[in-house]
Tab-separated table of C-alpha atoms in Angstrom:
chain	number	residue	atom	x	y	z
A	1	MET	CA	-2.910	-8.501	-32.595
A	2	ASN	CA	-1.264	-11.851	-32.141
A	3	ASP	CA	-1.534	-13.969	-28.995
A	4	ILE	CA	-4.899	-13.105	-27.996
A	5	ALA	CA	-6.270	-14.964	-25.386
A	6	GLU	CA	-10.012	-15.513	-24.700
A	7	VAL	CA	-11.914	-15.459	-21.699
A	8	ASP	CA	-15.509	-14.574	-20.783
A	9	VAL	CA	-14.944	-12.070	-17.996
A	10	VAL	CA	-11.637	-10.405	-17.393
A	11	VAL	CA	-11.769	-8.990	-13.333
A	12	VAL	CA	-8.733	-5.812	-13.675
A	13	GLY	CA	-7.455	-5.973	-9.735
A	14	ALA	CA	-7.111	-8.669	-6.449
A	15	GLY	CA	-8.326	-6.615	-3.923
A	16	GLN	CA	-11.379	-7.358	-1.755
A	17	ALA	CA	-13.642	-6.442	-4.815
A	18	GLY	CA	-11.819	-8.420	-7.299
A	19	LEU	CA	-12.010	-11.337	-5.206
A	20	SER	CA	-15.439	-11.209	-4.094
A	21	GLY	CA	-16.168	-11.056	-8.025
A	22	ALA	CA	-13.738	-13.695	-8.936
A	23	TYR	CA	-15.467	-16.035	-6.179
A	24	HIS	CA	-18.845	-15.310	-7.500
A	25	LEU	CA	-17.721	-15.889	-11.257
A	26	ARG	CA	-16.029	-19.098	-9.830
A	27	ARG	CA	-19.735	-20.284	-8.408
A	28	ALA	CA	-21.702	-19.265	-11.193
A	29	GLY	CA	-19.848	-21.847	-13.034
A	30	TYR	CA	-17.022	-19.958	-14.846
A	31	GLU	CA	-13.294	-21.539	-14.501
A	32	PRO	CA	-10.480	-19.544	-13.979
A	33	GLY	CA	-7.722	-19.245	-16.813
A	34	THR	CA	-10.972	-20.000	-19.463
A	35	GLY	CA	-14.124	-18.458	-17.995
A	36	PHE	CA	-12.584	-15.614	-16.465
A	37	ILE	CA	-9.018	-14.324	-15.389
A	38	VAL	CA	-7.665	-12.099	-12.560
A	39	LEU	CA	-5.291	-9.440	-13.323
A	40	ASP	CA	-3.353	-8.124	-10.190
A	41	HIS	CA	-0.416	-5.449	-10.498
A	42	SER	CA	0.624	-6.116	-7.076
A	43	PRO	CA	3.466	-8.600	-5.967
A	44	ARG	CA	2.016	-10.304	-3.824
A	45	PRO	CA	-1.962	-11.023	-2.692
A	46	GLY	CA	-3.155	-7.983	-0.079
A	47	GLY	CA	-4.231	-5.474	-2.523
A	48	ALA	CA	-4.127	-2.189	-1.138
A	49	TRP	CA	-3.289	-3.727	2.903
A	50	GLN	CA	-0.218	-4.588	1.428
A	51	TYR	CA	1.371	-1.454	1.407
A	52	ARG	CA	-0.284	0.001	4.530
A	53	TRP	CA	2.270	1.136	7.644
A	54	PRO	CA	3.362	-0.618	9.844
A	55	SER	CA	1.799	0.820	12.935
A	56	LEU	CA	-1.893	0.523	11.134
A	57	THR	CA	-2.309	-3.016	13.373
A	58	TYR	CA	-5.432	-4.931	12.721
A	59	GLY	CA	-7.177	-3.955	16.052
A	60	LYS	CA	-7.000	-0.428	14.779
A	61	VAL	CA	-8.513	-1.258	11.600
A	62	HIS	CA	-12.392	-0.481	11.088
A	63	GLY	CA	-15.239	-1.970	9.323
A	64	MET	CA	-12.704	-5.018	7.819
A	65	TYR	CA	-15.519	-7.734	6.557
A	66	ASP	CA	-14.974	-11.374	5.439
A	67	LEU	CA	-14.725	-12.531	2.140
A	68	PRO	CA	-17.780	-14.227	0.954
A	69	GLY	CA	-16.926	-17.811	1.447
A	70	MET	CA	-14.127	-17.685	4.490
A	71	ARG	CA	-14.296	-15.925	7.979
A	72	LEU	CA	-11.473	-13.696	8.635
A	73	GLY	CA	-9.195	-15.287	11.502
A	74	GLU	CA	-10.144	-18.655	10.933
A	75	ALA	CA	-6.391	-19.633	10.734
A	76	GLU	CA	-5.318	-19.739	15.062
A	77	ALA	CA	-4.082	-16.466	15.534
A	78	GLU	CA	-4.141	-14.885	12.267
A	79	ALA	CA	-6.127	-12.069	13.439
A	80	ALA	CA	-4.191	-11.301	16.243
A	81	PRO	CA	-4.501	-7.263	17.051
A	82	GLU	CA	-1.290	-6.463	17.662
A	83	ARG	CA	-0.256	-7.824	14.250
A	84	PRO	CA	0.084	-5.059	11.206
A	85	SER	CA	-2.881	-4.993	8.993
A	86	SER	CA	-1.014	-5.635	6.218
A	87	GLU	CA	0.469	-8.907	7.245
A	88	VAL	CA	-2.541	-10.041	8.600
A	89	ILE	CA	-5.140	-9.193	5.764
A	90	GLY	CA	-2.023	-10.290	3.249
A	91	ALA	CA	-2.147	-13.748	4.638
A	92	TYR	CA	-5.936	-13.996	4.577
A	93	PHE	CA	-6.284	-12.713	1.362
A	94	ALA	CA	-3.569	-15.162	-0.016
A	95	ARG	CA	-5.178	-18.249	1.751
A	96	TYR	CA	-8.540	-16.880	-0.184
A	97	GLU	CA	-7.324	-17.066	-3.448
A	98	ARG	CA	-5.105	-21.073	-2.634
A	99	ALA	CA	-9.137	-21.866	-1.525
A	100	PHE	CA	-11.154	-21.059	-4.093
A	101	ASP	CA	-8.083	-21.480	-6.771
A	102	LEU	CA	-8.808	-18.019	-7.914
A	103	ARG	CA	-5.428	-18.567	-10.062
A	104	VAL	CA	-4.549	-14.477	-9.715
A	105	ALA	CA	-1.855	-13.403	-12.515
A	106	ARG	CA	0.551	-10.986	-11.138
A	107	PRO	CA	2.023	-8.659	-11.217
A	108	VAL	CA	0.494	-7.717	-14.124
A	109	HIS	CA	-0.300	-3.964	-15.618
A	110	VAL	CA	-3.864	-3.672	-17.443
A	111	THR	CA	-2.722	-0.314	-19.469
A	112	ALA	CA	-6.180	-0.028	-21.659
A	113	VAL	CA	-9.033	-1.893	-21.478
A	114	ARG	CA	-10.326	-0.618	-25.702
A	115	GLU	CA	-13.251	-2.277	-28.106
A	116	GLY	CA	-12.444	-5.097	-29.690
A	117	ASP	CA	-14.296	-7.435	-32.630
A	118	GLY	CA	-17.534	-8.624	-32.492
A	119	GLY	CA	-18.635	-6.835	-29.571
A	120	ARG	CA	-15.958	-8.380	-27.473
A	121	LEU	CA	-13.225	-6.098	-25.305
A	122	LEU	CA	-9.313	-6.331	-25.833
A	123	VAL	CA	-7.726	-5.867	-22.421
A	124	GLU	CA	-3.940	-5.194	-22.983
A	125	SER	CA	-1.667	-5.596	-20.198
A	126	SER	CA	2.277	-6.174	-19.485
A	127	ALA	CA	1.734	-9.752	-19.934
A	128	GLY	CA	-0.475	-9.877	-23.341
A	129	VAL	CA	-3.938	-9.266	-24.457
A	130	TRP	CA	-6.731	-10.667	-23.358
A	131	SER	CA	-10.302	-10.555	-25.248
A	132	ALA	CA	-13.317	-10.716	-23.016
A	133	ARG	CA	-17.305	-10.361	-23.151
A	134	ALA	CA	-17.378	-8.290	-19.746
A	135	LEU	CA	-14.877	-6.717	-17.065
A	136	ILE	CA	-14.916	-6.165	-13.542
A	137	ASN	CA	-12.450	-3.114	-12.592
A	138	ALA	CA	-11.578	-3.404	-8.891
A	139	THR	CA	-8.324	-1.526	-9.076
A	140	GLY	CA	-9.515	0.891	-6.239
A	141	THR	CA	-7.830	3.860	-5.111
A	142	TRP	CA	-4.438	3.579	-4.088
A	143	ASP	CA	-2.652	3.843	-7.048
A	144	ARG	CA	-3.632	7.671	-7.511
A	145	PRO	CA	-2.895	9.512	-4.151
A	146	PHE	CA	-3.917	12.789	-4.831
A	147	TRP	CA	-1.932	15.813	-4.157
A	148	PRO	CA	-3.258	19.342	-4.103
A	149	ARG	CA	-1.658	22.030	-5.374
A	150	TYR	CA	-0.372	25.402	-3.714
A	151	PRO	CA	1.287	28.721	-4.111
A	152	GLY	CA	5.471	28.196	-2.932
A	153	GLN	CA	4.857	24.246	-2.498
A	154	GLU	CA	8.254	23.820	-4.676
A	155	THR	CA	10.118	26.275	-2.427
A	156	PHE	CA	9.736	23.927	0.324
A	157	ARG	CA	13.088	23.243	1.507
A	158	GLY	CA	11.810	20.013	3.709
A	159	ARG	CA	9.932	17.118	2.976
A	160	GLN	CA	6.454	16.211	1.521
A	161	LEU	CA	4.857	13.056	1.224
A	162	HIS	CA	1.745	11.668	0.665
A	163	THR	CA	-0.461	8.967	3.350
A	164	SER	CA	0.630	6.140	0.438
A	165	ARG	CA	4.194	7.098	1.362
A	166	TYR	CA	3.882	7.084	4.936
A	167	PRO	CA	6.111	4.998	6.950
A	168	GLY	CA	5.440	5.401	10.905
A	169	PRO	CA	5.622	7.597	13.355
A	170	GLU	CA	9.590	6.748	14.084
A	171	ALA	CA	10.268	8.971	10.817
A	172	PHE	CA	9.059	12.500	12.388
A	173	ALA	CA	10.633	12.098	15.579
A	174	GLY	CA	11.636	15.797	16.884
A	175	ARG	CA	10.452	16.932	13.734
A	176	ARG	CA	7.684	19.891	13.141
A	177	VAL	CA	5.078	18.210	11.414
A	178	VAL	CA	1.940	19.799	9.545
A	179	VAL	CA	-0.887	17.219	8.886
A	180	VAL	CA	-3.119	18.100	5.883
A	181	GLY	CA	-6.431	16.739	5.868
A	182	GLY	CA	-9.313	15.295	7.884
A	183	GLY	CA	-10.164	11.735	6.964
A	184	THR	CA	-9.433	8.914	8.939
A	185	SER	CA	-6.031	8.428	7.636
A	186	GLY	CA	-5.397	11.926	8.753
A	187	VAL	CA	-5.756	11.414	12.506
A	188	GLN	CA	-4.501	8.401	12.743
A	189	HIS	CA	-1.369	9.773	11.129
A	190	LEU	CA	-1.675	12.814	13.322
A	191	LEU	CA	-2.555	11.007	16.777
A	192	GLU	CA	0.898	8.590	15.871
A	193	ILE	CA	2.732	11.432	15.276
A	194	ALA	CA	2.081	13.778	17.782
A	195	GLU	CA	3.896	10.840	20.334
A	196	VAL	CA	7.202	11.627	19.268
A	197	ALA	CA	7.278	14.562	17.016
A	198	ALA	CA	8.687	18.320	18.503
A	199	GLU	CA	5.566	20.016	17.178
A	200	THR	CA	2.194	19.066	15.275
A	201	THR	CA	-0.221	21.097	13.230
A	202	TRP	CA	-3.155	20.454	11.752
A	203	VAL	CA	-4.879	21.453	8.870
A	204	THR	CA	-7.925	20.938	7.055
A	205	ARG	CA	-10.323	22.483	4.722
A	206	ARG	CA	-13.395	22.031	6.559
A	207	PRO	CA	-13.851	21.787	9.932
A	208	PRO	CA	-14.193	18.126	10.968
A	209	VAL	CA	-17.015	16.288	12.110
A	210	PHE	CA	-17.017	14.093	15.054
A	211	ARG	CA	-19.172	11.193	15.259
A	212	GLU	CA	-20.238	10.154	18.879
A	213	GLY	CA	-22.086	6.938	19.975
A	214	PRO	CA	-23.628	3.452	18.070
A	215	PHE	CA	-23.588	4.095	14.195
A	216	GLY	CA	-26.987	2.966	13.145
A	217	GLU	CA	-28.475	1.037	9.887
A	218	GLY	CA	-30.135	4.599	9.049
A	219	GLN	CA	-27.337	6.656	9.211
A	220	GLY	CA	-25.616	4.215	7.524
A	221	ARG	CA	-28.165	3.829	4.308
A	222	ALA	CA	-28.450	7.715	4.068
A	223	ALA	CA	-24.900	7.708	3.660
A	224	VAL	CA	-24.532	5.762	1.245
A	225	ALA	CA	-27.283	7.015	-0.580
A	226	LEU	CA	-25.710	10.465	-0.630
A	227	VAL	CA	-22.499	8.497	-2.629
A	228	GLU	CA	-25.084	6.604	-5.179
A	229	GLN	CA	-26.460	9.972	-6.386
A	230	ARG	CA	-23.082	11.566	-6.762
A	231	VAL	CA	-22.281	8.389	-8.956
A	232	ARG	CA	-25.437	8.274	-10.929
A	233	ARG	CA	-25.053	12.206	-11.756
A	234	GLY	CA	-21.534	10.879	-13.137
A	235	LEU	CA	-19.476	13.223	-10.520
A	236	PRO	CA	-16.566	11.466	-9.083
A	237	PRO	CA	-17.247	9.515	-6.067
A	238	GLN	CA	-16.988	10.049	-2.436
A	239	SER	CA	-15.911	8.171	0.236
A	240	VAL	CA	-18.499	7.003	2.271
A	241	VAL	CA	-16.201	7.848	5.571
A	242	SER	CA	-16.737	11.411	4.022
A	243	VAL	CA	-20.184	11.619	4.701
A	244	THR	CA	-20.081	9.559	8.019
A	245	GLY	CA	-17.886	11.731	9.828
A	246	LEU	CA	-15.076	10.215	12.216
A	247	PRO	CA	-15.916	8.062	15.226
A	248	MET	CA	-14.837	9.463	18.094
A	249	THR	CA	-12.448	7.218	19.860
A	250	GLU	CA	-10.926	7.198	23.256
A	251	ALA	CA	-7.284	7.669	21.973
A	252	MET	CA	-8.716	11.075	19.674
A	253	ARG	CA	-10.640	11.906	23.350
A	254	ARG	CA	-7.438	11.658	24.678
A	255	ALA	CA	-5.979	13.518	21.768
A	256	ARG	CA	-8.503	15.869	21.948
A	257	GLU	CA	-8.008	17.072	25.522
A	258	GLN	CA	-4.062	17.950	24.960
A	259	GLY	CA	-4.669	20.145	22.237
A	260	VAL	CA	-3.811	17.292	19.704
A	261	LEU	CA	-6.966	17.929	17.277
A	262	ASP	CA	-6.916	21.651	17.682
A	263	ARG	CA	-7.238	22.658	13.901
A	264	LEU	CA	-6.969	24.900	11.582
A	265	PRO	CA	-8.093	26.318	8.102
A	266	MET	CA	-6.017	25.588	5.317
A	267	PHE	CA	-3.280	27.520	4.624
A	268	ASP	CA	-3.155	29.986	1.617
A	269	ARG	CA	0.751	29.624	0.758
A	270	ILE	CA	4.208	27.158	1.374
A	271	THR	CA	6.890	28.930	1.975
A	272	PRO	CA	10.681	27.777	2.676
A	273	SER	CA	10.387	26.763	5.711
A	274	GLY	CA	6.813	26.214	6.452
A	275	VAL	CA	3.326	27.354	5.824
A	276	THR	CA	1.715	30.453	6.201
A	277	TRP	CA	-1.988	32.215	6.147
A	278	ALA	CA	-2.882	35.398	4.725
A	279	ASP	CA	-4.089	36.790	8.119
A	280	GLY	CA	-0.004	36.547	8.748
A	281	ARG	CA	-0.018	33.661	10.535
A	282	THR	CA	3.094	31.552	9.745
A	283	VAL	CA	4.004	28.144	10.840
A	284	ALA	CA	7.588	26.815	10.923
A	285	ALA	CA	7.988	22.897	9.725
A	286	ASP	CA	10.563	20.610	8.423
A	287	THR	CA	7.467	18.167	6.876
A	288	ILE	CA	4.123	18.427	5.535
A	289	LEU	CA	2.171	14.898	5.227
A	290	TRP	CA	-0.390	15.436	2.686
A	291	ALA	CA	-3.631	12.957	4.168
A	292	THR	CA	-5.195	14.124	1.201
A	293	GLY	CA	-6.966	10.987	-0.162
A	294	PHE	CA	-6.877	9.324	-3.172
A	295	ARG	CA	-9.158	9.307	-6.918
A	296	ALA	CA	-10.724	5.821	-8.675
A	297	ALA	CA	-7.817	4.304	-10.829
A	298	ILE	CA	-9.437	4.204	-13.920
A	299	ASP	CA	-7.561	6.023	-16.586
A	300	HIS	CA	-7.015	2.382	-18.576
A	301	LEU	CA	-10.640	2.269	-19.244
A	302	ALA	CA	-10.328	5.782	-20.769
A	303	PRO	CA	-10.428	4.638	-24.471
A	304	LEU	CA	-13.810	3.137	-24.306
A	305	ARG	CA	-15.026	6.651	-23.724
A	306	LEU	CA	-17.056	6.043	-20.299
A	307	ARG	CA	-16.516	9.912	-18.412
A	308	GLU	CA	-19.644	12.185	-18.002
A	309	PRO	CA	-19.367	16.124	-17.933
A	310	GLY	CA	-19.148	15.648	-14.156
A	311	GLY	CA	-16.066	13.810	-14.548
A	312	GLY	CA	-16.828	10.587	-13.103
A	313	ILE	CA	-18.221	7.296	-15.052
A	314	ALA	CA	-21.994	6.994	-13.796
A	315	VAL	CA	-22.748	4.130	-12.952
A	316	GLU	CA	-26.238	1.562	-12.223
A	317	GLY	CA	-25.663	-0.811	-9.512
A	318	THR	CA	-22.371	-1.841	-10.009
A	319	ARG	CA	-23.221	-1.623	-14.111
A	320	ALA	CA	-21.426	1.523	-16.287
A	321	VAL	CA	-24.285	3.607	-17.707
A	322	ARG	CA	-22.364	3.957	-21.110
A	323	ASP	CA	-21.296	0.751	-21.186
A	324	PRO	CA	-22.921	-2.109	-19.722
A	325	ARG	CA	-20.302	-4.615	-19.852
A	326	ILE	CA	-17.854	-2.588	-17.819
A	327	HIS	CA	-18.834	-3.094	-13.883
A	328	LEU	CA	-17.297	-1.174	-11.674
A	329	VAL	CA	-17.045	-2.916	-8.110
A	330	GLY	CA	-15.171	-1.120	-5.579
A	331	TYR	CA	-16.108	2.469	-6.746
A	332	GLY	CA	-18.631	5.090	-5.488
A	333	THR	CA	-21.110	3.239	-2.922
A	334	SER	CA	-19.089	-0.221	-2.868
A	335	ALA	CA	-15.561	1.787	-1.322
A	336	SER	CA	-16.078	-0.323	1.557
A	337	THR	CA	-15.125	-3.741	2.236
A	338	VAL	CA	-18.978	-4.921	2.976
A	339	GLY	CA	-19.651	-2.732	-0.215
A	340	ALA	CA	-17.264	-4.503	-2.539
A	341	ASN	CA	-18.822	-7.438	-1.436
A	342	ARG	CA	-22.167	-6.919	-2.311
A	343	ALA	CA	-21.136	-5.498	-5.769
A	344	GLY	CA	-19.134	-8.360	-6.910
A	345	ARG	CA	-22.070	-11.050	-6.451
A	346	ALA	CA	-24.229	-7.965	-8.280
A	347	ALA	CA	-21.618	-7.554	-10.919
A	348	VAL	CA	-21.885	-10.896	-11.137
A	349	ARG	CA	-25.682	-11.646	-12.074
A	350	GLU	CA	-25.530	-8.818	-14.152
A	351	ILE	CA	-22.765	-10.070	-16.398
A	352	ARG	CA	-24.550	-13.785	-16.063
A	353	ALA	CA	-27.611	-11.980	-17.682
A	354	LEU	CA	-25.215	-10.188	-20.485
A	355	LEU	CA	-23.414	-13.336	-21.210
A	356	ASP	CA	-26.950	-15.621	-21.987
A	357	PRO	CA	-26.882	-18.328	-21.924
A	358	ALA	CA	-24.749	-18.803	-18.953
A	359	PRO	CA	-22.431	-21.621	-18.780
A	360	ALA	CA	-23.992	-24.942	-18.939
A	361	SER	CA	-22.693	-25.809	-15.398
A	362	ALA	CA	-23.462	-22.323	-13.836
A	363	ALA	CA	-24.953	-22.603	-10.087
A	364	PRO	CA	-28.493	-21.997	-9.952
A	365	ALA	CA	-28.583	-20.247	-6.774
A	366	GLY	CA	-26.471	-17.840	-4.664
A	367	VAL	CA	-25.711	-15.627	-7.387
């Protein structure tokens, strides 16, 4: 290939995990553009947050942690709770990129990562090819919404959409809506839509578990350990939220009292006019909203054959077991914002050891 640019590290993705990795690379002495490059496919700063629906205000966001080295909300009124989270976090990420001179290249779509010459990796993209000694993959999940398949799905005459395209509750005014999914997004959608819809029906594969009271450090460690066990075994990761349960808020308590949170098991079939169960129960619907989660966006790593028989990539810390040059941040236990920060730091530590000797200007501490 012609015009291949050489760097030490390519970072794919500029969400929380990718920016954390880039920050720690900068601190370790790797210079942007020559020591590392950050490639992001989105049109502007903000990671997946820039695609969140307008009604998800910053005050409704749970567990958003600061990026390393800069507090969220340092700018006056930046983190006002009534502002859309997409605006708040997008502005924060943009300020962060400028402050640490991370020089994110966007929009750049990475299509494949392959074995190159001399033990290097070839990162192919819409903007050219980079040759790298290591790669931090921070692509998250937003680009891979999961759509379950059910008999009769193609016959439905109404509208079907996924959380990734949720426009806000106004689009459901006066409609009969089936919300599918027992996660945080599903419940948030359900509560909003119930205020304006003619009728809502909530269905989930498993009975939802609501968590009352504070969530302590011990419970957090136990939840992370369960997710980590799957990743170590090479199984597709579950979110930490899936094993912690849903925090019971005042809004959820009111909705439960009003019957909005009366849940039904998954239907067996979709009909032209709604959904039906094997026992004969039917529900008429104009819209089916699939709040059924996402899968890791890692198809571009397929040429490296990193997947285990279980379907996932086995990871030790952040390092892919099958290739120590590849570090996955924002994957498995590091999918939360606080986990992504820690993973970015851990990945750079391991990369420095792998690429020994580290750059002469590398900082001796803090990474």
